[in-house]
JSON list of C-alpha atoms in Angstrom, two decimals:
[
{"chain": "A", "resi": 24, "resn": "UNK", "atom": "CA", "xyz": [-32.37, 25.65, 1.59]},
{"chain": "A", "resi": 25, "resn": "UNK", "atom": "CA", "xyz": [-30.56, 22.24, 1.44]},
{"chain": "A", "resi": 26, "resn": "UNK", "atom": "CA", "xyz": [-30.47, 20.21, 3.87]},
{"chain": "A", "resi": 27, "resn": "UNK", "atom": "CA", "xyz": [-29.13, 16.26, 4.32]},
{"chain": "A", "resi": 28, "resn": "UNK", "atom": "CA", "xyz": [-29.27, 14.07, 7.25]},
{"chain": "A", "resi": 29, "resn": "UNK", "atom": "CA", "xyz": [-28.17, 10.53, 7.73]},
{"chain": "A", "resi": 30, "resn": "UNK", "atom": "CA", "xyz": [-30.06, 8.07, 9.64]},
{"chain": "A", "resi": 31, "resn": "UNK", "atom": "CA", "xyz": [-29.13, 4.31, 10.55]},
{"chain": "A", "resi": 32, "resn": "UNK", "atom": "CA", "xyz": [-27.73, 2.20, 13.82]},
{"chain": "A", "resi": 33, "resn": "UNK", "atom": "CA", "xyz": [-25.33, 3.49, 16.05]},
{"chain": "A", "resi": 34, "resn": "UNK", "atom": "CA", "xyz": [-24.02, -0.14, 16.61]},
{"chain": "A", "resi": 35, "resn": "UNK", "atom": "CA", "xyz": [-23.22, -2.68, 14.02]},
{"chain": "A", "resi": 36, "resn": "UNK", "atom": "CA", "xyz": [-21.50, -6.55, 14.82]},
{"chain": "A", "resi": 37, "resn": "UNK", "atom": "CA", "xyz": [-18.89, -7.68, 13.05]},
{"chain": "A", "resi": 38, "resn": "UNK", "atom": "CA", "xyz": [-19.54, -9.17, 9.86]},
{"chain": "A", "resi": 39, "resn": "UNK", "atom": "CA", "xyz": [-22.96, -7.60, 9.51]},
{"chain": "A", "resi": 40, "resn": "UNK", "atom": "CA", "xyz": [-24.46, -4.95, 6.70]},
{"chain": "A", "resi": 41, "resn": "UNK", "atom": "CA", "xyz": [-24.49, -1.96, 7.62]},
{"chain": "A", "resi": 42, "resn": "UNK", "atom": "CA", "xyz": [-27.26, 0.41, 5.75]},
{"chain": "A", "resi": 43, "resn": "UNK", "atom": "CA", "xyz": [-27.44, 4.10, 5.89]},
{"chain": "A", "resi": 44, "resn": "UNK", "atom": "CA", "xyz": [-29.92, 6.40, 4.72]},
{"chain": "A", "resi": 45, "resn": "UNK", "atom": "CA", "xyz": [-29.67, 9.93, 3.42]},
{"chain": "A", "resi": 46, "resn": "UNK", "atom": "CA", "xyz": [-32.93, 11.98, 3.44]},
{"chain": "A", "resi": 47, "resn": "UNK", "atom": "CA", "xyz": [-32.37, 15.25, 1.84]},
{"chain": "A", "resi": 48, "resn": "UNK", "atom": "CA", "xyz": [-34.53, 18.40, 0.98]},
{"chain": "A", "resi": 49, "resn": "UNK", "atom": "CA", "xyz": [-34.05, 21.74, -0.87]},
{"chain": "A", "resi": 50, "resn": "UNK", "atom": "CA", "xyz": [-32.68, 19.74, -4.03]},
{"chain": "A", "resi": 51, "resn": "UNK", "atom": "CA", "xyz": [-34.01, 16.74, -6.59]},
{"chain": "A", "resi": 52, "resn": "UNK", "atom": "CA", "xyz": [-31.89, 13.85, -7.21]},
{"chain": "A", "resi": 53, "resn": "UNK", "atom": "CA", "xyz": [-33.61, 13.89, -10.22]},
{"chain": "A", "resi": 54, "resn": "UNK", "atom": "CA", "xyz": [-31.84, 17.28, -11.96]},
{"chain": "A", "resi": 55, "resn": "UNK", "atom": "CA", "xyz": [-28.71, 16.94, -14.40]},
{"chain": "A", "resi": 56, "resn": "UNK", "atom": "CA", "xyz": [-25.39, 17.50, -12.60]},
{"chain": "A", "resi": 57, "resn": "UNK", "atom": "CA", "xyz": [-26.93, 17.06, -9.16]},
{"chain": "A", "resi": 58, "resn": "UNK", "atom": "CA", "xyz": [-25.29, 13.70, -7.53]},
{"chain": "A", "resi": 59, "resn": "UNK", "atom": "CA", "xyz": [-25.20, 12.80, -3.23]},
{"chain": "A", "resi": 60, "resn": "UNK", "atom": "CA", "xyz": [-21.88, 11.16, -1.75]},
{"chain": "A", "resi": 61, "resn": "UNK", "atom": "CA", "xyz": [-21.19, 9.42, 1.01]},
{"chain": "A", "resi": 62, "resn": "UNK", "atom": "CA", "xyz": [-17.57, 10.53, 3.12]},
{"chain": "A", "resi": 63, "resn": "UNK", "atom": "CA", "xyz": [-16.47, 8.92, 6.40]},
{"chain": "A", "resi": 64, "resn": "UNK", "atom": "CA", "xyz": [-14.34, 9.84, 9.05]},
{"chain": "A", "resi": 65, "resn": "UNK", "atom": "CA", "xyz": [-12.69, 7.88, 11.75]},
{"chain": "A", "resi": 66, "resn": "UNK", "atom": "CA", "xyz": [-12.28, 8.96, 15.51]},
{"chain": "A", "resi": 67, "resn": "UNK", "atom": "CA", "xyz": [-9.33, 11.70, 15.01]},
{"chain": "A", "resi": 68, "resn": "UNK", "atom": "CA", "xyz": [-8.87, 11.06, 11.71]},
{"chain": "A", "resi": 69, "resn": "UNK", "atom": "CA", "xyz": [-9.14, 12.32, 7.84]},
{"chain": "A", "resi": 70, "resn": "UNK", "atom": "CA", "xyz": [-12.31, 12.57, 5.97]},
{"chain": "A", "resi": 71, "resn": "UNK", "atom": "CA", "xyz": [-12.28, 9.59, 2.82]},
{"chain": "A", "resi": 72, "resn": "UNK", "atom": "CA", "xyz": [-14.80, 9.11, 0.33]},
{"chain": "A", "resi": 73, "resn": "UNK", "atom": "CA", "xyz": [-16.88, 6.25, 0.33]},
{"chain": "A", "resi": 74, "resn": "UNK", "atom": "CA", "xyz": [-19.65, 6.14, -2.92]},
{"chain": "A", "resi": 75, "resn": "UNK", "atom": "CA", "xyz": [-21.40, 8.81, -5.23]},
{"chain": "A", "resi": 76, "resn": "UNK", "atom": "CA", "xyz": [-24.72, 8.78, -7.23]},
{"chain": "A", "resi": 77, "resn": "UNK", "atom": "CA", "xyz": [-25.39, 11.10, -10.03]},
{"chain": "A", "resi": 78, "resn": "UNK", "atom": "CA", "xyz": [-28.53, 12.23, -10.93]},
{"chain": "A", "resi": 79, "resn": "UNK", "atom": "CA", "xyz": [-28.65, 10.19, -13.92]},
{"chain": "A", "resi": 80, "resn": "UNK", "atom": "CA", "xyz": [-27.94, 7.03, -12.07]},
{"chain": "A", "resi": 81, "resn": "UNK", "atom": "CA", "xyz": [-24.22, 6.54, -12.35]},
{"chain": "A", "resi": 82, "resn": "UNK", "atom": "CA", "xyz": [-22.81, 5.64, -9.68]},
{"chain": "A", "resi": 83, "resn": "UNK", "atom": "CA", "xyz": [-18.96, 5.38, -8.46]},
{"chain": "A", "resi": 84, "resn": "UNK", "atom": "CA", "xyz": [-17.34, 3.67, -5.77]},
{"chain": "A", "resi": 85, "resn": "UNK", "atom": "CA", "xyz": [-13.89, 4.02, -4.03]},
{"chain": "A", "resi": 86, "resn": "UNK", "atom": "CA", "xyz": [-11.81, 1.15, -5.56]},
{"chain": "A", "resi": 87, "resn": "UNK", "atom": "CA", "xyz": [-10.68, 0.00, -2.18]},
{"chain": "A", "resi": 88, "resn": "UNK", "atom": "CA", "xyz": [-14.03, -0.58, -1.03]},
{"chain": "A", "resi": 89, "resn": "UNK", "atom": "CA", "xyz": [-16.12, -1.19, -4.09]},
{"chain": "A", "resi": 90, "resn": "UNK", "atom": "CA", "xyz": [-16.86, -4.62, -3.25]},
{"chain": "A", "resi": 91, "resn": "UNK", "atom": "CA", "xyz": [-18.47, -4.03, 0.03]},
{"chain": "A", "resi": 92, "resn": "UNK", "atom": "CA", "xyz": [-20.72, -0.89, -1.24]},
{"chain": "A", "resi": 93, "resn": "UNK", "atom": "CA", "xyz": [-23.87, -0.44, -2.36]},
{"chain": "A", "resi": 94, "resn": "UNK", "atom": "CA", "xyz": [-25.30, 2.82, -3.61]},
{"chain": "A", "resi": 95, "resn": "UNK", "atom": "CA", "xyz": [-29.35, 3.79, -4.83]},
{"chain": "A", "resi": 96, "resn": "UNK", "atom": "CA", "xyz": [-31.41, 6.57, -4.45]},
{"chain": "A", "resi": 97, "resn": "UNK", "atom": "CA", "xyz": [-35.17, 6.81, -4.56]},
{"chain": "A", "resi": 98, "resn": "UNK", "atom": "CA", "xyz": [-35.93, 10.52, -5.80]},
{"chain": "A", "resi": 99, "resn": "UNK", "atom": "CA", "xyz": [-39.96, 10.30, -4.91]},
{"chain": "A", "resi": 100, "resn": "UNK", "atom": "CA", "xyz": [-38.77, 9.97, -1.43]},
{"chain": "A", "resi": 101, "resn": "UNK", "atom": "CA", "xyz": [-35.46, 12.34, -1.76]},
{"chain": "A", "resi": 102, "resn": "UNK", "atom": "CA", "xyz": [-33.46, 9.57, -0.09]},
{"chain": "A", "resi": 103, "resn": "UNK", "atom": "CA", "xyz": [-29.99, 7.80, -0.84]},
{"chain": "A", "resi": 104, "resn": "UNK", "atom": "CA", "xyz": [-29.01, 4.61, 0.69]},
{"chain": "A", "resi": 105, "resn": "UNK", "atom": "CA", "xyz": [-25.58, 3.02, 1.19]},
{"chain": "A", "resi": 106, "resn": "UNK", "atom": "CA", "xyz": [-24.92, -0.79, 2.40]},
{"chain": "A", "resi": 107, "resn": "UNK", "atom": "CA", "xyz": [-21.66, -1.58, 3.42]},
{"chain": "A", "resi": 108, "resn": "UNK", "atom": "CA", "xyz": [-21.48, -5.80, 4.17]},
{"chain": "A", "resi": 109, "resn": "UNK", "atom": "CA", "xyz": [-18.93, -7.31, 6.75]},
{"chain": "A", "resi": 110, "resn": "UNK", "atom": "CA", "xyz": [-18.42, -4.85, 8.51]},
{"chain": "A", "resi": 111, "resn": "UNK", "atom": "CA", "xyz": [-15.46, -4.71, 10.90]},
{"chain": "A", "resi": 112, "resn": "UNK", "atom": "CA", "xyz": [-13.90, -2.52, 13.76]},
{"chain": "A", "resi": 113, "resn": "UNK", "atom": "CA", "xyz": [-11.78, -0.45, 11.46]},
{"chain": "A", "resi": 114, "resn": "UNK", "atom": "CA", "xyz": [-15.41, 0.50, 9.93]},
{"chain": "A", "resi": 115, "resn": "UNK", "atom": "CA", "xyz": [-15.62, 2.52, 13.16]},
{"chain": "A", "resi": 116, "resn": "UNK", "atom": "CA", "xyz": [-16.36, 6.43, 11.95]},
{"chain": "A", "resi": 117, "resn": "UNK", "atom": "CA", "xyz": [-18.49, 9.04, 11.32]},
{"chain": "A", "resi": 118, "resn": "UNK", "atom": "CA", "xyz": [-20.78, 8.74, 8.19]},
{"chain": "A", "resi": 119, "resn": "UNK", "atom": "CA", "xyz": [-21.13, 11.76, 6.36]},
{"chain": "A", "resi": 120, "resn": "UNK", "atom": "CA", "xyz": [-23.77, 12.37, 3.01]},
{"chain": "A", "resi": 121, "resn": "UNK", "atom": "CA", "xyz": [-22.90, 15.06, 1.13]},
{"chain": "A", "resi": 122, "resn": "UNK", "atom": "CA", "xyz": [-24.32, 17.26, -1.90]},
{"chain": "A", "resi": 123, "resn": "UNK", "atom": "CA", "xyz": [-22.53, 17.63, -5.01]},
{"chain": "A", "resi": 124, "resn": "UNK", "atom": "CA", "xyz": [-23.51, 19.77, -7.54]},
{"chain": "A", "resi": 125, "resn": "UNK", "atom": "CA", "xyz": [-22.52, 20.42, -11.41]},
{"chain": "A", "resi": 126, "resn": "UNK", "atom": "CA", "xyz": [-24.10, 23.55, -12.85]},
{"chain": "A", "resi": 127, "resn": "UNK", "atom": "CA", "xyz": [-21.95, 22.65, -16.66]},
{"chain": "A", "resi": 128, "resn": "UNK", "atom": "CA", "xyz": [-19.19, 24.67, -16.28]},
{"chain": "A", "resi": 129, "resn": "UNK", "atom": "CA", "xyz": [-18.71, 24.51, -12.07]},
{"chain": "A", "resi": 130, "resn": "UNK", "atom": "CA", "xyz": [-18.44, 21.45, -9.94]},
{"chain": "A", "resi": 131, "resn": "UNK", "atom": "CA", "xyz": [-18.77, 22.13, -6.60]},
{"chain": "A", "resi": 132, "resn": "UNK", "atom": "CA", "xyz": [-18.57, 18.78, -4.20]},
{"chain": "A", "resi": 133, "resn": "UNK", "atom": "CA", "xyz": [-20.00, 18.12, -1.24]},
{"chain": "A", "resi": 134, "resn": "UNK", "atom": "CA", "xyz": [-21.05, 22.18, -0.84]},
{"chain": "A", "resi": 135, "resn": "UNK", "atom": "CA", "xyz": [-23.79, 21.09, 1.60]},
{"chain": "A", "resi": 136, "resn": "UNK", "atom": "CA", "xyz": [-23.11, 18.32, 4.30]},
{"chain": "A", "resi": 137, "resn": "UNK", "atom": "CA", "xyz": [-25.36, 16.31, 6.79]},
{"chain": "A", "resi": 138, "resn": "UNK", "atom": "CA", "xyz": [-24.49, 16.34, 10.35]},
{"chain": "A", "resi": 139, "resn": "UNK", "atom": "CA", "xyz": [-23.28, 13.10, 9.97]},
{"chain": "A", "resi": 140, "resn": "UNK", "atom": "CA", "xyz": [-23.75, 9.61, 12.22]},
{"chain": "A", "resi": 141, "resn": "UNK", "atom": "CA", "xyz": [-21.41, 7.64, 14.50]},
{"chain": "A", "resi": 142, "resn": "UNK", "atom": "CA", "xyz": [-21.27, 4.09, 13.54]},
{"chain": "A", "resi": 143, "resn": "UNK", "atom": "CA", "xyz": [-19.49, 1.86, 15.82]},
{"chain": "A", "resi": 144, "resn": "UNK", "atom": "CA", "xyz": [-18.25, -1.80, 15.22]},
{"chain": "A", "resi": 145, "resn": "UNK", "atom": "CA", "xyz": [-18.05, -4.28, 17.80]},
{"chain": "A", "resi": 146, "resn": "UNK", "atom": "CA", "xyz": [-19.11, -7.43, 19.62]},
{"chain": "B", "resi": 18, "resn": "UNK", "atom": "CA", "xyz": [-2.92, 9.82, -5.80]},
{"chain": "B", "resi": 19, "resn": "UNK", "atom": "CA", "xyz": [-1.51, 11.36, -2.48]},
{"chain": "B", "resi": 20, "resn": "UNK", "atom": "CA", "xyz": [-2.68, 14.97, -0.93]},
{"chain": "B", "resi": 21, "resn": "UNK", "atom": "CA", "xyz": [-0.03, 15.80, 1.40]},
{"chain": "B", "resi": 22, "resn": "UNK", "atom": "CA", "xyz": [-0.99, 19.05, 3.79]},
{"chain": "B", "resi": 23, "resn": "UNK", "atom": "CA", "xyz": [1.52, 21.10, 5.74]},
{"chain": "B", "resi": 24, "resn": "UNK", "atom": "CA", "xyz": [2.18, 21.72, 7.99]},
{"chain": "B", "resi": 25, "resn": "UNK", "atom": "CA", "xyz": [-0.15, 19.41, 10.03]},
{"chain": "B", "resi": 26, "resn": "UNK", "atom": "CA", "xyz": [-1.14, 21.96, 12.95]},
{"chain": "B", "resi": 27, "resn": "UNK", "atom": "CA", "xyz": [-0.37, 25.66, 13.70]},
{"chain": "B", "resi": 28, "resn": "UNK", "atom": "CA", "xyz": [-1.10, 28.19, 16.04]},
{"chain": "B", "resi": 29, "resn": "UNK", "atom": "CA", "xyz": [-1.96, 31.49, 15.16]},
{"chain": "B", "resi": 30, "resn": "UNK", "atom": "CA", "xyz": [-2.36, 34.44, 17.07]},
{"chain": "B", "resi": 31, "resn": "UNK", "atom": "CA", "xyz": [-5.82, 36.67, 15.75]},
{"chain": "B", "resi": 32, "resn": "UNK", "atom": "CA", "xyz": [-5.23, 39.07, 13.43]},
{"chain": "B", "resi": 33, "resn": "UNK", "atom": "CA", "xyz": [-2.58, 37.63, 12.02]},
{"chain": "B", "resi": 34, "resn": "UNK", "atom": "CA", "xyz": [-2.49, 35.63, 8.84]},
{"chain": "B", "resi": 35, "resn": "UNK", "atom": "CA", "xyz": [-1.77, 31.95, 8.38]},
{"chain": "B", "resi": 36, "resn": "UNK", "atom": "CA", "xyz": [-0.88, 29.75, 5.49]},
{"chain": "B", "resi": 37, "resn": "UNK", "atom": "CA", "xyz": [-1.64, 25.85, 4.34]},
{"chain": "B", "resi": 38, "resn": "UNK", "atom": "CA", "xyz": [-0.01, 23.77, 1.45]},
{"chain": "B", "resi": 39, "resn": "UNK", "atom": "CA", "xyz": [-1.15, 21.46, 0.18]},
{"chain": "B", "resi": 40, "resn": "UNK", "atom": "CA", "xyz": [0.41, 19.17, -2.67]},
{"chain": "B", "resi": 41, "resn": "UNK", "atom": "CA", "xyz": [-0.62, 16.19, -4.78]},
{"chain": "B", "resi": 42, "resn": "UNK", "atom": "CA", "xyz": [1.82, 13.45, -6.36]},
{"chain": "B", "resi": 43, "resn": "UNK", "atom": "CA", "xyz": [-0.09, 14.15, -9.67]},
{"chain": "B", "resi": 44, "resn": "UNK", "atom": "CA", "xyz": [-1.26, 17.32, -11.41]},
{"chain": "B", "resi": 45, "resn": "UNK", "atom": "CA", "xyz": [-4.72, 18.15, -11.07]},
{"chain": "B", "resi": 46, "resn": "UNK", "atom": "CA", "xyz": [-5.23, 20.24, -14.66]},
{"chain": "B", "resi": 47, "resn": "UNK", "atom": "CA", "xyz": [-7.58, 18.54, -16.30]},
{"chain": "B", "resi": 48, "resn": "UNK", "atom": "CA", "xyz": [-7.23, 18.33, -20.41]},
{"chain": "B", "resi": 49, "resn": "UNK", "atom": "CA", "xyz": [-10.33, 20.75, -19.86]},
{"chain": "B", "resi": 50, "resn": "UNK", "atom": "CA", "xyz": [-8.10, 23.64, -18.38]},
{"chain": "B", "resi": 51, "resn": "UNK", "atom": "CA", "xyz": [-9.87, 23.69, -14.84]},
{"chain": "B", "resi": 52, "resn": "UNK", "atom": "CA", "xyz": [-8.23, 21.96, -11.93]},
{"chain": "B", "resi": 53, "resn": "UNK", "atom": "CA", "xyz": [-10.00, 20.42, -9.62]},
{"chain": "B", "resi": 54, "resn": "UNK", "atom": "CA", "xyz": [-8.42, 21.57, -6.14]},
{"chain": "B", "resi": 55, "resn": "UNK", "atom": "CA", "xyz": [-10.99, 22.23, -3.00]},
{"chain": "B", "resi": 56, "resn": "UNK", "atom": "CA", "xyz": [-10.62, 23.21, 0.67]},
{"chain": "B", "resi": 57, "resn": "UNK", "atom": "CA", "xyz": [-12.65, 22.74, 3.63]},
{"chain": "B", "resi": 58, "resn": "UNK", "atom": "CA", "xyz": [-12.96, 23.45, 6.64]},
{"chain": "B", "resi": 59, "resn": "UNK", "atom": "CA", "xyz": [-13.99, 21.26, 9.68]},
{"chain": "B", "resi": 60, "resn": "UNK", "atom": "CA", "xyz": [-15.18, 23.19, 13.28]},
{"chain": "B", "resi": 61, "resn": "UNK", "atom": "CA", "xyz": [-14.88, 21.35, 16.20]},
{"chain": "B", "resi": 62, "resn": "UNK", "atom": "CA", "xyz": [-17.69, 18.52, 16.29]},
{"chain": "B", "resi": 63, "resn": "UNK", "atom": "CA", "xyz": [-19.48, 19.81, 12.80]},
{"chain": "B", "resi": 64, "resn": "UNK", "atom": "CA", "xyz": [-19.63, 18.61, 9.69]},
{"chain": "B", "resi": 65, "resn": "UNK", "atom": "CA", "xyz": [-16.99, 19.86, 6.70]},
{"chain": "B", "resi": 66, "resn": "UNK", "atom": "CA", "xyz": [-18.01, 22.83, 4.69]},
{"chain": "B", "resi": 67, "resn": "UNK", "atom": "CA", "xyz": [-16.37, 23.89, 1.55]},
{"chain": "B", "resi": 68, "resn": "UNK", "atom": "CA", "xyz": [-14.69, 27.11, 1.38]},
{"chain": "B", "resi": 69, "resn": "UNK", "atom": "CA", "xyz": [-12.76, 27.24, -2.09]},
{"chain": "B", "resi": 70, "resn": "UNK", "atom": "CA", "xyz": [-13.47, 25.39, -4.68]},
{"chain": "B", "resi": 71, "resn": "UNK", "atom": "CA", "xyz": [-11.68, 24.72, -8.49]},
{"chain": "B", "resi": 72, "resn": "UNK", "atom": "CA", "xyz": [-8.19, 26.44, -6.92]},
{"chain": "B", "resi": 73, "resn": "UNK", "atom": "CA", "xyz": [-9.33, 29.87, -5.87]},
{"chain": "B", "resi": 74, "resn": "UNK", "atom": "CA", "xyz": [-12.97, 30.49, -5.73]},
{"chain": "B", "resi": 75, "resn": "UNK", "atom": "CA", "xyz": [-15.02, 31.40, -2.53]},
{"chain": "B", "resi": 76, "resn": "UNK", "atom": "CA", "xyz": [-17.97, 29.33, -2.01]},
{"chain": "B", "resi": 77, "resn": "UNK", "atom": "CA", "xyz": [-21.22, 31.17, -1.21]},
{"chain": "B", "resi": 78, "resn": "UNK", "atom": "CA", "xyz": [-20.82, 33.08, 2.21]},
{"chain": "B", "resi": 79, "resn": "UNK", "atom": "CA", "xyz": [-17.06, 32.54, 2.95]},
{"chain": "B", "resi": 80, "resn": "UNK", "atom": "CA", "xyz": [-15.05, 35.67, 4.13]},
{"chain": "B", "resi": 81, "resn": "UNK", "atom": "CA", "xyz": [-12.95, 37.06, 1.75]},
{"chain": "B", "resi": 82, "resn": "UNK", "atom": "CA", "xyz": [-10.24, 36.62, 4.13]},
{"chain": "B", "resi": 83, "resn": "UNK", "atom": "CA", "xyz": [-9.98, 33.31, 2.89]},
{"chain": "B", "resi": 84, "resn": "UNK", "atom": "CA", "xyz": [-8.00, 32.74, -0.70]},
{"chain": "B", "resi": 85, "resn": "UNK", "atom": "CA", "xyz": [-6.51, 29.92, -2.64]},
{"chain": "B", "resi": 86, "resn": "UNK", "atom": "CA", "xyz": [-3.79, 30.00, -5.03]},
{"chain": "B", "resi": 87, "resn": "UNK", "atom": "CA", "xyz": [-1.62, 27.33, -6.74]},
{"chain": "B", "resi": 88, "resn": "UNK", "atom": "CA", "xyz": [-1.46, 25.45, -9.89]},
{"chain": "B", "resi": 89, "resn": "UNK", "atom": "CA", "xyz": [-0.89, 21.68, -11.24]},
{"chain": "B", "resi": 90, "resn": "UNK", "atom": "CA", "xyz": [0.40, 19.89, -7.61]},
{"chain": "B", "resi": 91, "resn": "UNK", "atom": "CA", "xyz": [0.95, 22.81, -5.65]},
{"chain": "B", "resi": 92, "resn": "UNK", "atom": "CA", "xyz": [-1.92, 25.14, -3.89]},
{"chain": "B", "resi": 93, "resn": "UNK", "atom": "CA", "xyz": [-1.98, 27.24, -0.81]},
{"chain": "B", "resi": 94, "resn": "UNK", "atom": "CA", "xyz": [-5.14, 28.22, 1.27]},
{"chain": "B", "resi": 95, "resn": "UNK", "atom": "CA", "xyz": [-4.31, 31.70, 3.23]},
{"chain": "B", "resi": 96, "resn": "UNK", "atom": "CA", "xyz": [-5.89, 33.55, 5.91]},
{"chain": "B", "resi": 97, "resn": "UNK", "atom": "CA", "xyz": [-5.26, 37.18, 5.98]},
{"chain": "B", "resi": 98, "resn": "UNK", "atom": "CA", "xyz": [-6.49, 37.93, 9.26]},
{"chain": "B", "resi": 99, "resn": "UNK", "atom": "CA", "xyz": [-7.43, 34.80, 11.68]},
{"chain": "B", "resi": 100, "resn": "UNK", "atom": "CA", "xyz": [-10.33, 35.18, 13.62]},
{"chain": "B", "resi": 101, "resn": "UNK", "atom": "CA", "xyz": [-11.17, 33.11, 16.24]},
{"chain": "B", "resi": 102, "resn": "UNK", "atom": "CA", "xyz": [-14.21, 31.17, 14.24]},
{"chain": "B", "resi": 103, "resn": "UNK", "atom": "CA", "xyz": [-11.47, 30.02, 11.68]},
{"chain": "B", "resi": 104, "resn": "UNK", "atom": "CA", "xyz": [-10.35, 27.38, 14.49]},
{"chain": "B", "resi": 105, "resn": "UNK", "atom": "CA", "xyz": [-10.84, 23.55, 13.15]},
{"chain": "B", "resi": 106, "resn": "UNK", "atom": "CA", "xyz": [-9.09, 21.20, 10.59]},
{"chain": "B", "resi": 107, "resn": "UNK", "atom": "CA", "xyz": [-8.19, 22.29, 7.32]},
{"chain": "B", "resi": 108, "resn": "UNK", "atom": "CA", "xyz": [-8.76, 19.50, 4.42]},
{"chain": "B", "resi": 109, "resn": "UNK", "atom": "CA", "xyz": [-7.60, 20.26, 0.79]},
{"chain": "B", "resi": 110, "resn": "UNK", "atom": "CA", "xyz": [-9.28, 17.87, -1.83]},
{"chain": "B", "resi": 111, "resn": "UNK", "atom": "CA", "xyz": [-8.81, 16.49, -5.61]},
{"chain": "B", "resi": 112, "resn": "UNK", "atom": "CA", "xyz": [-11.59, 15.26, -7.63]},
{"chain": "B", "resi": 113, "resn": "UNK", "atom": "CA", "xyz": [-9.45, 14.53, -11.35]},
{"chain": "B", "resi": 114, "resn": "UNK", "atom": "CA", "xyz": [-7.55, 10.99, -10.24]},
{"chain": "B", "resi": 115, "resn": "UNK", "atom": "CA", "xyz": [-9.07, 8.12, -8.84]},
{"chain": "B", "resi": 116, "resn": "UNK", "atom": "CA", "xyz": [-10.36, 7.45, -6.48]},
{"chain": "B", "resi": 117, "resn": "UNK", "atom": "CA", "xyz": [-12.49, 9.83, -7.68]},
{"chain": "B", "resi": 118, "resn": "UNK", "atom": "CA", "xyz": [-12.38, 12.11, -4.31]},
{"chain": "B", "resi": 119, "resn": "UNK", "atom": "CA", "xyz": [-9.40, 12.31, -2.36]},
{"chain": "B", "resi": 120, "resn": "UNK", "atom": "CA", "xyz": [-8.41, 14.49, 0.69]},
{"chain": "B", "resi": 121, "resn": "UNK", "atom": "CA", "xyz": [-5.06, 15.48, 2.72]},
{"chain": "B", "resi": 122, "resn": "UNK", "atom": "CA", "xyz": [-4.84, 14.45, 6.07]},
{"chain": "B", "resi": 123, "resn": "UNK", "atom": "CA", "xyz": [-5.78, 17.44, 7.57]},
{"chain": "B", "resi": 124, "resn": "UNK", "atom": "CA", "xyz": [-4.03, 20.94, 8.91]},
{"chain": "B", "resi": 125, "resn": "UNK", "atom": "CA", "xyz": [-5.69, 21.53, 12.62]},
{"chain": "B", "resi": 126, "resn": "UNK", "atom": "CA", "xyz": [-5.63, 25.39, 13.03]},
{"chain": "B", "resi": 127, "resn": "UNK", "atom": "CA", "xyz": [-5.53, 26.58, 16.76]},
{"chain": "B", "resi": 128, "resn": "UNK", "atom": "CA", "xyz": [-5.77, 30.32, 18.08]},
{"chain": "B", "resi": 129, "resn": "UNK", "atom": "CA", "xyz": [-2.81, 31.50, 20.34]}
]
């Protein structure tokens, strides 16, 4: 059974880093064509895709944040950790992390989803 | 690349069958032959969970009421029968142009 769950404040200032964990279970970070993502989600609004990190390492970023995101994974302690620096009000949403799996002929993204956390920006 | 869902919200009265497009400004047929077209769907206050996945395939456990069609920028998720669990938001997805994972804005389904 796979399970994620995200884990980090529920109130960030402006400016600050903001770093969420991902413990998962049921899977290993460290077999080919597994990877974990990271989606957020505004109050009311659409899901977007933050970061991604394969089993191997890769990693991939959404261009319009790359330069404020961070993505590693430790596999002994089945966690993946994202840091997002200055963070501001817009930042304001619901972080999701997300399993993604590649068997070598079917991709199937985020099949299995943590419950996700509300991370709020302000002063 | 743009995922554009319509329409945005639609009422449906159970039993009867309801229908979401979904279309992206750039064809997602890989040089590989698959194309890389999901759906979810969001309940009220849980997380996403993927219901079809490469155009038309049910992911593990999803009610074969639920189908996908389409092909290069065009794809339809349908309902045959609504039920009342089937209420939430309706995201389609493409994972072929960066950024590498992008989703429509969302189809809210609500029960008449």
């Amino acid at each position: 059974q796979i399970t994620l769950k995200e884990s980090g404040p529920t109130l960030v200032k402006p400016t600050q880093t903001l770093t969420l964990t991902c413990t998962f279970s049921g899977f290993s970070l460290n077999t080919s064509g597994v990877a974990v993502g990271w989606i957020r989600q505004p109050p009311g609004k659409a899901l977007e895709w933050l970061a991604l990190i394969y089993w191997d390492d890769d990693k991939r970023y959404s261009p319009s944040l790359k330069s404020r995101l961070t993505i590693t994974k430790n596999t002994s302690k089945n966690q993946v950790v994202l840091t997002m620096t200055n963070m501001d009000p817009v930042d304001t949403a619901t972080y999701y992390c997300a399993h993604r799996r590649w068997d070598g002929v079917i991709t199937t993204p985020f099949d299995y989803w943590g419950q996700g956390t509300l991370i709020t920006v302000s002063s | 690349i743009v995922m554009t869902q319509t329409p945005l919200s639609l009422s449906v009265t159970p039993g009867q069958p309801a229908s979401i497009s979904c279309k992206s400004s750039q064809s997602l047929l890989h040089s590989n032959g698959k194309t890389y077209l999901y759906w979810y769907l969001q309940r009220p206050g849980q997380p996403p969970q993927l219901l079809i996945y490469e155009v038309s395939n049910r992911f593990s456990g999803v009610p074969d009421r639920f189908s996908g069609s389409g092909s290069g920028t065009d794809f339809t998720l349908k309902i045959s029968r609504v039920e009342a669990e089937d209420v939430g938001v309706y995201y389609c997805m493409q994972s072929i142009h960066l950024p590498m994972y992008t989703f429509g804005q969302g189809t809210k389904l609500e029960i008449k």
